[in-house]
Amino acid sequence: LHSKLFCVQARVPTNIAFLKYWGKSDAAHQWPANDSISMTLDLGTVTKASPAEHTEILDAQGNSLPRHFVLKPLKHIEHLQKLLSFSEPLQFRTHNEFPASCGIASSASGLGALTLAAIAAWTRSSNFDELASKGFGLERLADLARLGSGSACRSFWGGMVHWQRSEHAASQMVAPIANSTSWALRDAIVILDANEKSISSSDGHRAAWTSPQFSDRLARLPQRTSAILEAIAVRDIDRLGPLLEVECLEMHNIAATSEPPIHYISDATRAFLSYWDQHGPRNAYYTIDAGPNVHIIYEEAQKDSVARVLAGYRYLDTKVGHGPELSVVL
Ligand code: 2P0
C-alpha cells in the first residue's frame, strides 16, 4: 500500500452542543474557557485523501472550491505537517451529507474528517486499529482535530460527548458519556436562514471576553455542567431540555453584549421562538448554535407531534449518531 494509488476515506459526524464552547482560555492552543457537552449527529462530512503532486482540497467531483472555504482547512493541514513531520502533499475530495447552504455549520465534521483522512493517508492506515498501532488513537486524533476547530474534538465519538477544560493543558480531555444507542434523541434543525453567517465562531470566541457578563457565566457553568451531566445520566429530557434553552440563550446574550456586539439570532429566529413557545409540544426543547437556525431536541416518541408543529417550516430531521468511520477506497 505504498503506491501513489492509496486512497483513504474518512467520515466524521457533526455535533450539536448542549453546553456551549464559547470563549477560549488560550487561542493559540485552542483551549476552551469552559467545559462543553454535545450530541453527535447522524450527519457528517466525508473526505477522501490520496498522495498528490501538491496539496489541494476539492469537492467530491474533483472541482475546486471557493478560496474562503479552503483557507482554514489548508492552514490546518500545513500545521499538522509541521507538527507531525509529514511532508507528503495530499489531494482531498470532500462533501457534506447535509445539503449545501442549509445553514448547518460544518467546521466540526469538516475539520474532523480532514484531520482523520490526512493522518490515515500519511501513515498508510486502513482502519482505526492500524492508526492506534502507529500512535494515533482516537484521543490523539480528536486532540489534533481540535487544533483545526475546537468543536471537532467532540465529533470523534458517538452519542453524548463531554469536553472537559482544566487549568493544565495536560489534564484537559474529551470523552464519551453516553453511546448512540442508549438514548434515542433526535434533532430537527429548523432552517430559518440558509446564508452563511457573517461572523466566524473564532471571532465570537475572541469577543466573549469583552462581555461584562462573561465572568458571571463562567462562574455559573460548573453547576450547569453537573446538572446537564445528571440529566443525561438518567436520560430525562424534561430535566435536560430547560437547561439547553437557558444555556443557548445565555451564549447568545454573551455574543450580543460583546464588543462589538454579535447577533447570530435573527428576526426570523425570534419569530420562530415565539411560535414555538405557543405551539411547541411538551417534551421538545430548543438550542441554537452560532447562527440563526433552531435545533429542536426531542425523544423519538415525540416525532409525529414535532413534525405537525414544524409542518410549515423547512427543517432537516436527524438523530443521535455514531462516531467516525475510516475505510480504504479501492
Ligand atoms: C459549540 N460553537 O460548542 C459552540 C456553540 C458554536 C456555538 O464551537 O475557533 O468552529 O474553530 O475553535 O469549533 C463553534 O466554534 O471554533 C462552536 P474554533 P468552532 O459547538
PDB file of C-alpha atoms in Angstrom, residues 79-311:
ATOM      1  CA  HIS A  79       0.079  22.941  10.754  1.00  0.00           C
ATOM      2  CA  LEU A  80      -0.330  19.150  11.045  1.00  0.00           C
ATOM      3  CA  GLN A  81       2.513  18.579   8.583  1.00  0.00           C
ATOM      4  CA  LYS A  82       4.874  20.690  10.665  1.00  0.00           C
ATOM      5  CA  LEU A  83       3.701  19.273  13.982  1.00  0.00           C
ATOM      6  CA  LEU A  84       3.899  15.620  12.914  1.00  0.00           C
ATOM      7  CA  SER A  85       6.780  15.916  10.391  1.00  0.00           C
ATOM      8  CA  PHE A  86       4.807  14.636   7.403  1.00  0.00           C
ATOM      9  CA  SER A  87       5.777  16.310   4.165  1.00  0.00           C
ATOM     10  CA  GLU A  88       3.777  14.330   1.598  1.00  0.00           C
ATOM     11  CA  PRO A  89       1.261  16.518  -0.300  1.00  0.00           C
ATOM     12  CA  LEU A  90      -2.274  15.122  -0.424  1.00  0.00           C
ATOM     13  CA  GLN A  91      -5.311  15.678  -2.572  1.00  0.00           C
ATOM     14  CA  PHE A  92      -8.590  15.814  -0.629  1.00  0.00           C
ATOM     15  CA  ARG A  93     -12.078  15.357  -2.046  1.00  0.00           C
ATOM     16  CA  THR A  94     -14.805  16.280   0.354  1.00  0.00           C
ATOM     17  CA  HIS A  95     -18.547  16.540   0.659  1.00  0.00           C
ATOM     18  CA  ASN A  96     -21.060  17.252   3.404  1.00  0.00           C
ATOM     19  CA  GLU A  97     -24.004  14.905   3.919  1.00  0.00           C
ATOM     20  CA  PHE A  98     -26.215  17.847   4.777  1.00  0.00           C
ATOM     21  CA  PRO A  99     -27.466  19.928   1.856  1.00  0.00           C
ATOM     22  CA  ALA A 100     -25.335  22.866   0.758  1.00  0.00           C
ATOM     23  CA  SER A 101     -26.494  26.230   2.095  1.00  0.00           C
ATOM     24  CA  CYS A 102     -28.775  24.831   4.762  1.00  0.00           C
ATOM     25  CA  GLY A 103     -27.064  26.896   7.403  1.00  0.00           C
ATOM     26  CA  ILE A 104     -25.542  23.960   9.288  1.00  0.00           C
ATOM     27  CA  ALA A 105     -22.037  24.762  10.468  1.00  0.00           C
ATOM     28  CA  SER A 106     -19.650  22.230   9.034  1.00  0.00           C
ATOM     29  CA  SER A 107     -16.433  23.071  10.843  1.00  0.00           C
ATOM     30  CA  ALA A 108     -16.639  20.229  13.413  1.00  0.00           C
ATOM     31  CA  SER A 109     -17.265  17.487  10.844  1.00  0.00           C
ATOM     32  CA  GLY A 110     -15.221  19.200   8.121  1.00  0.00           C
ATOM     33  CA  LEU A 111     -12.036  19.723  10.107  1.00  0.00           C
ATOM     34  CA  GLY A 112     -12.566  16.362  11.828  1.00  0.00           C
ATOM     35  CA  ALA A 113     -12.793  14.428   8.548  1.00  0.00           C
ATOM     36  CA  LEU A 114      -9.865  16.339   7.078  1.00  0.00           C
ATOM     37  CA  THR A 115      -7.681  15.505  10.085  1.00  0.00           C
ATOM     38  CA  LEU A 116      -8.633  11.823  10.092  1.00  0.00           C
ATOM     39  CA  ALA A 117      -8.211  11.417   6.312  1.00  0.00           C
ATOM     40  CA  ALA A 118      -4.851  13.221   6.297  1.00  0.00           C
ATOM     41  CA  ILE A 119      -3.316  11.210   9.119  1.00  0.00           C
ATOM     42  CA  ALA A 120      -4.644   7.902   7.751  1.00  0.00           C
ATOM     43  CA  ALA A 121      -3.166   8.767   4.332  1.00  0.00           C
ATOM     44  CA  TRP A 122       0.218   9.912   5.665  1.00  0.00           C
ATOM     45  CA  THR A 123       0.545   6.787   7.822  1.00  0.00           C
ATOM     46  CA  ARG A 124      -0.993   4.471   5.141  1.00  0.00           C
ATOM     47  CA  SER A 125      -3.517   3.266   7.726  1.00  0.00           C
ATOM     48  CA  SER A 126      -6.675   1.483   6.541  1.00  0.00           C
ATOM     49  CA  ASN A 127      -8.538   1.359   9.841  1.00  0.00           C
ATOM     50  CA  PHE A 128      -8.582   2.632  13.423  1.00  0.00           C
ATOM     51  CA  ASP A 129      -6.532  -0.311  14.781  1.00  0.00           C
ATOM     52  CA  GLU A 130      -3.692   0.463  12.390  1.00  0.00           C
ATOM     53  CA  LEU A 131      -3.865   4.140  13.285  1.00  0.00           C
ATOM     54  CA  ALA A 132      -3.721   3.297  17.001  1.00  0.00           C
ATOM     55  CA  SER A 133      -0.738   0.986  16.469  1.00  0.00           C
ATOM     56  CA  LYS A 134       1.087   3.941  14.885  1.00  0.00           C
ATOM     57  CA  GLY A 135       0.376   6.174  17.863  1.00  0.00           C
ATOM     58  CA  PHE A 136      -2.833   7.769  16.595  1.00  0.00           C
ATOM     59  CA  GLY A 137      -5.574   6.530  18.901  1.00  0.00           C
ATOM     60  CA  LEU A 138      -8.934   8.295  18.979  1.00  0.00           C
ATOM     61  CA  GLU A 139      -7.910  10.641  21.819  1.00  0.00           C
ATOM     62  CA  ARG A 140      -4.889  11.854  19.879  1.00  0.00           C
ATOM     63  CA  LEU A 141      -6.857  12.225  16.637  1.00  0.00           C
ATOM     64  CA  ALA A 142      -9.508  14.256  18.468  1.00  0.00           C
ATOM     65  CA  ASP A 143      -6.806  16.406  20.007  1.00  0.00           C
ATOM     66  CA  LEU A 144      -5.233  17.070  16.590  1.00  0.00           C
ATOM     67  CA  ALA A 145      -8.650  17.878  15.061  1.00  0.00           C
ATOM     68  CA  ARG A 146      -9.250  20.305  17.960  1.00  0.00           C
ATOM     69  CA  LEU A 147      -6.342  22.393  16.652  1.00  0.00           C
ATOM     70  CA  GLY A 148      -8.298  22.941  13.429  1.00  0.00           C
ATOM     71  CA  SER A 149     -11.652  23.605  15.089  1.00  0.00           C
ATOM     72  CA  GLY A 150     -12.320  23.252  18.802  1.00  0.00           C
ATOM     73  CA  SER A 151     -15.733  21.620  18.448  1.00  0.00           C
ATOM     74  CA  ALA A 152     -14.267  18.971  16.088  1.00  0.00           C
ATOM     75  CA  CYS A 153     -12.738  17.115  19.032  1.00  0.00           C
ATOM     76  CA  ARG A 154     -16.240  16.206  20.262  1.00  0.00           C
ATOM     77  CA  SER A 155     -17.047  14.536  16.907  1.00  0.00           C
ATOM     78  CA  PHE A 156     -14.688  11.596  17.480  1.00  0.00           C
ATOM     79  CA  TRP A 157     -17.273   9.653  19.499  1.00  0.00           C
ATOM     80  CA  GLY A 158     -20.946   8.905  19.002  1.00  0.00           C
ATOM     81  CA  GLY A 159     -23.715   9.646  21.477  1.00  0.00           C
ATOM     82  CA  MET A 160     -23.044  12.378  24.026  1.00  0.00           C
ATOM     83  CA  VAL A 161     -19.544  13.750  24.479  1.00  0.00           C
ATOM     84  CA  HIS A 162     -18.016  15.854  27.240  1.00  0.00           C
ATOM     85  CA  TRP A 163     -15.011  18.104  26.521  1.00  0.00           C
ATOM     86  CA  GLN A 164     -13.537  18.983  29.880  1.00  0.00           C
ATOM     87  CA  ARG A 165     -11.417  22.036  30.463  1.00  0.00           C
ATOM     88  CA  SER A 166      -8.734  22.178  33.086  1.00  0.00           C
ATOM     89  CA  GLU A 167      -6.218  24.685  34.403  1.00  0.00           C
ATOM     90  CA  HIS A 168      -3.496  22.477  32.947  1.00  0.00           C
ATOM     91  CA  ALA A 169      -3.168  21.625  29.282  1.00  0.00           C
ATOM     92  CA  ALA A 170      -2.162  18.047  30.033  1.00  0.00           C
ATOM     93  CA  SER A 171      -5.303  17.279  32.004  1.00  0.00           C
ATOM     94  CA  GLN A 172      -7.847  18.649  29.521  1.00  0.00           C
ATOM     95  CA  MET A 173      -9.778  15.806  27.954  1.00  0.00           C
ATOM     96  CA  VAL A 174     -12.651  14.785  25.757  1.00  0.00           C
ATOM     97  CA  ALA A 175     -14.603  11.579  26.325  1.00  0.00           C
ATOM     98  CA  PRO A 176     -17.951   9.951  25.523  1.00  0.00           C
ATOM     99  CA  ILE A 177     -20.546   9.962  28.310  1.00  0.00           C
ATOM    100  CA  ALA A 178     -23.383   8.012  26.617  1.00  0.00           C
ATOM    101  CA  ASN A 179     -23.309   5.939  23.437  1.00  0.00           C
ATOM    102  CA  SER A 180     -25.526   6.493  20.419  1.00  0.00           C
ATOM    103  CA  THR A 181     -27.854   3.571  21.146  1.00  0.00           C
ATOM    104  CA  SER A 182     -28.558   4.350  24.772  1.00  0.00           C
ATOM    105  CA  TRP A 183     -30.885   7.333  24.290  1.00  0.00           C
ATOM    106  CA  ALA A 184     -32.907   7.804  21.083  1.00  0.00           C
ATOM    107  CA  LEU A 185     -32.763  11.588  20.908  1.00  0.00           C
ATOM    108  CA  ARG A 186     -33.495  13.433  17.691  1.00  0.00           C
ATOM    109  CA  ASP A 187     -32.654  16.893  16.359  1.00  0.00           C
ATOM    110  CA  ALA A 188     -34.988  18.721  13.974  1.00  0.00           C
ATOM    111  CA  ILE A 189     -32.905  21.559  12.527  1.00  0.00           C
ATOM    112  CA  VAL A 190     -35.265  24.375  11.559  1.00  0.00           C
ATOM    113  CA  ILE A 191     -33.657  26.276   8.675  1.00  0.00           C
ATOM    114  CA  LEU A 192     -34.685  29.900   9.034  1.00  0.00           C
ATOM    115  CA  ASP A 193     -31.799  31.414   7.119  1.00  0.00           C
ATOM    116  CA  ALA A 194     -29.591  29.334   4.850  1.00  0.00           C
ATOM    117  CA  ASN A 195     -26.979  32.029   4.308  1.00  0.00           C
ATOM    118  CA  GLU A 196     -23.526  31.651   5.757  1.00  0.00           C
ATOM    119  CA  LYS A 197     -23.025  33.509   8.986  1.00  0.00           C
ATOM    120  CA  SER A 198     -21.046  36.719   8.569  1.00  0.00           C
ATOM    121  CA  ILE A 199     -19.107  36.464  11.829  1.00  0.00           C
ATOM    122  CA  SER A 200     -16.933  33.437  12.363  1.00  0.00           C
ATOM    123  CA  SER A 201     -17.083  31.460  15.589  1.00  0.00           C
ATOM    124  CA  SER A 202     -13.406  32.263  16.128  1.00  0.00           C
ATOM    125  CA  ASP A 203     -14.279  35.976  16.256  1.00  0.00           C
ATOM    126  CA  GLY A 204     -17.130  35.156  18.624  1.00  0.00           C
ATOM    127  CA  HIS A 205     -14.792  33.207  20.921  1.00  0.00           C
ATOM    128  CA  ARG A 206     -12.389  36.160  20.998  1.00  0.00           C
ATOM    129  CA  ALA A 207     -15.138  38.711  21.672  1.00  0.00           C
ATOM    130  CA  ALA A 208     -16.711  36.675  24.513  1.00  0.00           C
ATOM    131  CA  TRP A 209     -14.185  38.064  26.996  1.00  0.00           C
ATOM    132  CA  THR A 210     -15.365  41.622  26.307  1.00  0.00           C
ATOM    133  CA  SER A 211     -18.906  40.882  27.515  1.00  0.00           C
ATOM    134  CA  PRO A 212     -19.422  42.235  31.042  1.00  0.00           C
ATOM    135  CA  GLN A 213     -21.463  39.082  31.708  1.00  0.00           C
ATOM    136  CA  PHE A 214     -18.848  36.555  30.685  1.00  0.00           C
ATOM    137  CA  SER A 215     -17.178  36.104  34.078  1.00  0.00           C
ATOM    138  CA  ASP A 216     -20.578  35.531  35.737  1.00  0.00           C
ATOM    139  CA  ARG A 217     -21.318  32.900  33.106  1.00  0.00           C
ATOM    140  CA  LEU A 218     -18.013  31.123  33.745  1.00  0.00           C
ATOM    141  CA  ALA A 219     -18.729  31.142  37.482  1.00  0.00           C
ATOM    142  CA  ARG A 220     -22.202  29.659  36.912  1.00  0.00           C
ATOM    143  CA  LEU A 221     -21.168  26.945  34.480  1.00  0.00           C
ATOM    144  CA  PRO A 222     -19.779  24.232  36.801  1.00  0.00           C
ATOM    145  CA  GLN A 223     -23.211  23.919  38.388  1.00  0.00           C
ATOM    146  CA  ARG A 224     -24.980  23.816  34.984  1.00  0.00           C
ATOM    147  CA  THR A 225     -22.429  21.296  33.717  1.00  0.00           C
ATOM    148  CA  SER A 226     -23.244  18.946  36.612  1.00  0.00           C
ATOM    149  CA  ALA A 227     -26.976  19.388  36.053  1.00  0.00           C
ATOM    150  CA  ILE A 228     -26.672  18.541  32.331  1.00  0.00           C
ATOM    151  CA  LEU A 229     -24.476  15.519  33.086  1.00  0.00           C
ATOM    152  CA  GLU A 230     -27.042  14.276  35.622  1.00  0.00           C
ATOM    153  CA  ALA A 231     -29.953  14.746  33.201  1.00  0.00           C
ATOM    154  CA  ILE A 232     -28.048  12.749  30.556  1.00  0.00           C
ATOM    155  CA  ALA A 233     -27.106  10.042  33.085  1.00  0.00           C
ATOM    156  CA  VAL A 234     -30.782   9.459  33.944  1.00  0.00           C
ATOM    157  CA  ARG A 235     -31.972  10.105  30.339  1.00  0.00           C
ATOM    158  CA  ASP A 236     -34.517  12.698  31.469  1.00  0.00           C
ATOM    159  CA  ILE A 237     -35.493  15.029  28.607  1.00  0.00           C
ATOM    160  CA  ASP A 238     -37.547  17.255  30.919  1.00  0.00           C
ATOM    161  CA  ARG A 239     -34.524  17.865  33.109  1.00  0.00           C
ATOM    162  CA  LEU A 240     -32.189  18.320  30.147  1.00  0.00           C
ATOM    163  CA  GLY A 241     -34.494  20.471  27.969  1.00  0.00           C
ATOM    164  CA  PRO A 242     -34.866  23.596  30.126  1.00  0.00           C
ATOM    165  CA  LEU A 243     -31.091  23.579  30.711  1.00  0.00           C
ATOM    166  CA  LEU A 244     -30.496  23.527  26.930  1.00  0.00           C
ATOM    167  CA  GLU A 245     -32.715  26.557  26.420  1.00  0.00           C
ATOM    168  CA  VAL A 246     -31.212  28.637  29.246  1.00  0.00           C
ATOM    169  CA  GLU A 247     -27.718  27.699  28.104  1.00  0.00           C
ATOM    170  CA  CYS A 248     -28.163  28.711  24.465  1.00  0.00           C
ATOM    171  CA  LEU A 249     -29.908  31.970  25.363  1.00  0.00           C
ATOM    172  CA  GLU A 250     -27.043  32.783  27.707  1.00  0.00           C
ATOM    173  CA  MET A 251     -24.455  32.124  24.984  1.00  0.00           C
ATOM    174  CA  HIS A 252     -26.346  34.391  22.592  1.00  0.00           C
ATOM    175  CA  ASN A 253     -26.605  37.021  25.280  1.00  0.00           C
ATOM    176  CA  ILE A 254     -22.823  36.911  25.753  1.00  0.00           C
ATOM    177  CA  ALA A 255     -22.414  37.370  21.996  1.00  0.00           C
ATOM    178  CA  ALA A 256     -24.925  40.251  21.928  1.00  0.00           C
ATOM    179  CA  THR A 257     -23.182  42.041  24.816  1.00  0.00           C
ATOM    180  CA  SER A 258     -19.668  41.580  23.404  1.00  0.00           C
ATOM    181  CA  GLU A 259     -17.752  44.466  21.870  1.00  0.00           C
ATOM    182  CA  PRO A 260     -18.569  44.750  19.045  1.00  0.00           C
ATOM    183  CA  PRO A 261     -21.928  43.017  19.609  1.00  0.00           C
ATOM    184  CA  ILE A 262     -22.596  39.846  17.632  1.00  0.00           C
ATOM    185  CA  HIS A 263     -26.160  38.961  16.706  1.00  0.00           C
ATOM    186  CA  TYR A 264     -26.486  35.422  15.426  1.00  0.00           C
ATOM    187  CA  ILE A 265     -30.185  35.290  16.282  1.00  0.00           C
ATOM    188  CA  SER A 266     -32.259  36.983  13.569  1.00  0.00           C
ATOM    189  CA  ASP A 267     -35.823  38.314  13.403  1.00  0.00           C
ATOM    190  CA  ALA A 268     -36.790  35.004  11.800  1.00  0.00           C
ATOM    191  CA  THR A 269     -35.304  33.170  14.807  1.00  0.00           C
ATOM    192  CA  ARG A 270     -37.271  35.345  17.221  1.00  0.00           C
ATOM    193  CA  ALA A 271     -40.489  34.879  15.258  1.00  0.00           C
ATOM    194  CA  PHE A 272     -39.981  31.120  15.263  1.00  0.00           C
ATOM    195  CA  LEU A 273     -39.289  31.032  19.010  1.00  0.00           C
ATOM    196  CA  SER A 274     -42.499  32.885  19.790  1.00  0.00           C
ATOM    197  CA  TYR A 275     -44.428  30.456  17.537  1.00  0.00           C
ATOM    198  CA  TRP A 276     -42.674  27.554  19.259  1.00  0.00           C
ATOM    199  CA  ASP A 277     -43.479  28.913  22.732  1.00  0.00           C
ATOM    200  CA  GLN A 278     -47.162  28.842  21.811  1.00  0.00           C
ATOM    201  CA  HIS A 279     -47.355  25.659  19.762  1.00  0.00           C
ATOM    202  CA  GLY A 280     -44.301  23.515  20.542  1.00  0.00           C
ATOM    203  CA  PRO A 281     -45.184  20.147  22.074  1.00  0.00           C
ATOM    204  CA  ARG A 282     -44.215  19.378  25.642  1.00  0.00           C
ATOM    205  CA  ASN A 283     -41.004  17.349  25.987  1.00  0.00           C
ATOM    206  CA  ALA A 284     -39.339  19.052  22.984  1.00  0.00           C
ATOM    207  CA  TYR A 285     -36.770  21.781  23.590  1.00  0.00           C
ATOM    208  CA  TYR A 286     -34.604  24.116  21.549  1.00  0.00           C
ATOM    209  CA  THR A 287     -30.973  25.059  21.318  1.00  0.00           C
ATOM    210  CA  ILE A 288     -29.315  27.488  18.907  1.00  0.00           C
ATOM    211  CA  ASP A 289     -25.725  27.454  17.630  1.00  0.00           C
ATOM    212  CA  ALA A 290     -23.675  30.358  16.277  1.00  0.00           C
ATOM    213  CA  GLY A 291     -26.281  31.099  13.611  1.00  0.00           C
ATOM    214  CA  PRO A 292     -29.986  31.882  13.191  1.00  0.00           C
ATOM    215  CA  ASN A 293     -31.298  28.318  12.876  1.00  0.00           C
ATOM    216  CA  VAL A 294     -33.016  26.452  15.685  1.00  0.00           C
ATOM    217  CA  HIS A 295     -32.368  22.846  16.761  1.00  0.00           C
ATOM    218  CA  ILE A 296     -35.347  21.078  18.336  1.00  0.00           C
ATOM    219  CA  ILE A 297     -34.129  18.294  20.603  1.00  0.00           C
ATOM    220  CA  TYR A 298     -36.681  15.601  21.394  1.00  0.00           C
ATOM    221  CA  GLU A 299     -37.206  11.906  22.015  1.00  0.00           C
ATOM    222  CA  GLU A 300     -38.207   9.506  19.234  1.00  0.00           C
ATOM    223  CA  ALA A 301     -41.710   9.135  20.712  1.00  0.00           C
ATOM    224  CA  GLN A 302     -42.432  12.827  20.002  1.00  0.00           C
ATOM    225  CA  LYS A 303     -41.567  12.580  16.288  1.00  0.00           C
ATOM    226  CA  ASP A 304     -45.129  12.989  14.991  1.00  0.00           C
ATOM    227  CA  SER A 305     -46.073  15.870  17.263  1.00  0.00           C
ATOM    228  CA  VAL A 306     -42.837  17.721  16.404  1.00  0.00           C
ATOM    229  CA  ALA A 307     -43.472  17.125  12.684  1.00  0.00           C
ATOM    230  CA  ARG A 308     -47.001  18.534  12.984  1.00  0.00           C
ATOM    231  CA  VAL A 309     -45.791  21.755  14.609  1.00  0.00           C
ATOM    232  CA  LEU A 310     -42.937  22.154  12.121  1.00  0.00           C
ATOM    233  CA  ALA A 311     -45.085  21.395   9.065  1.00  0.00           C
TER     234      ALA A 311
END
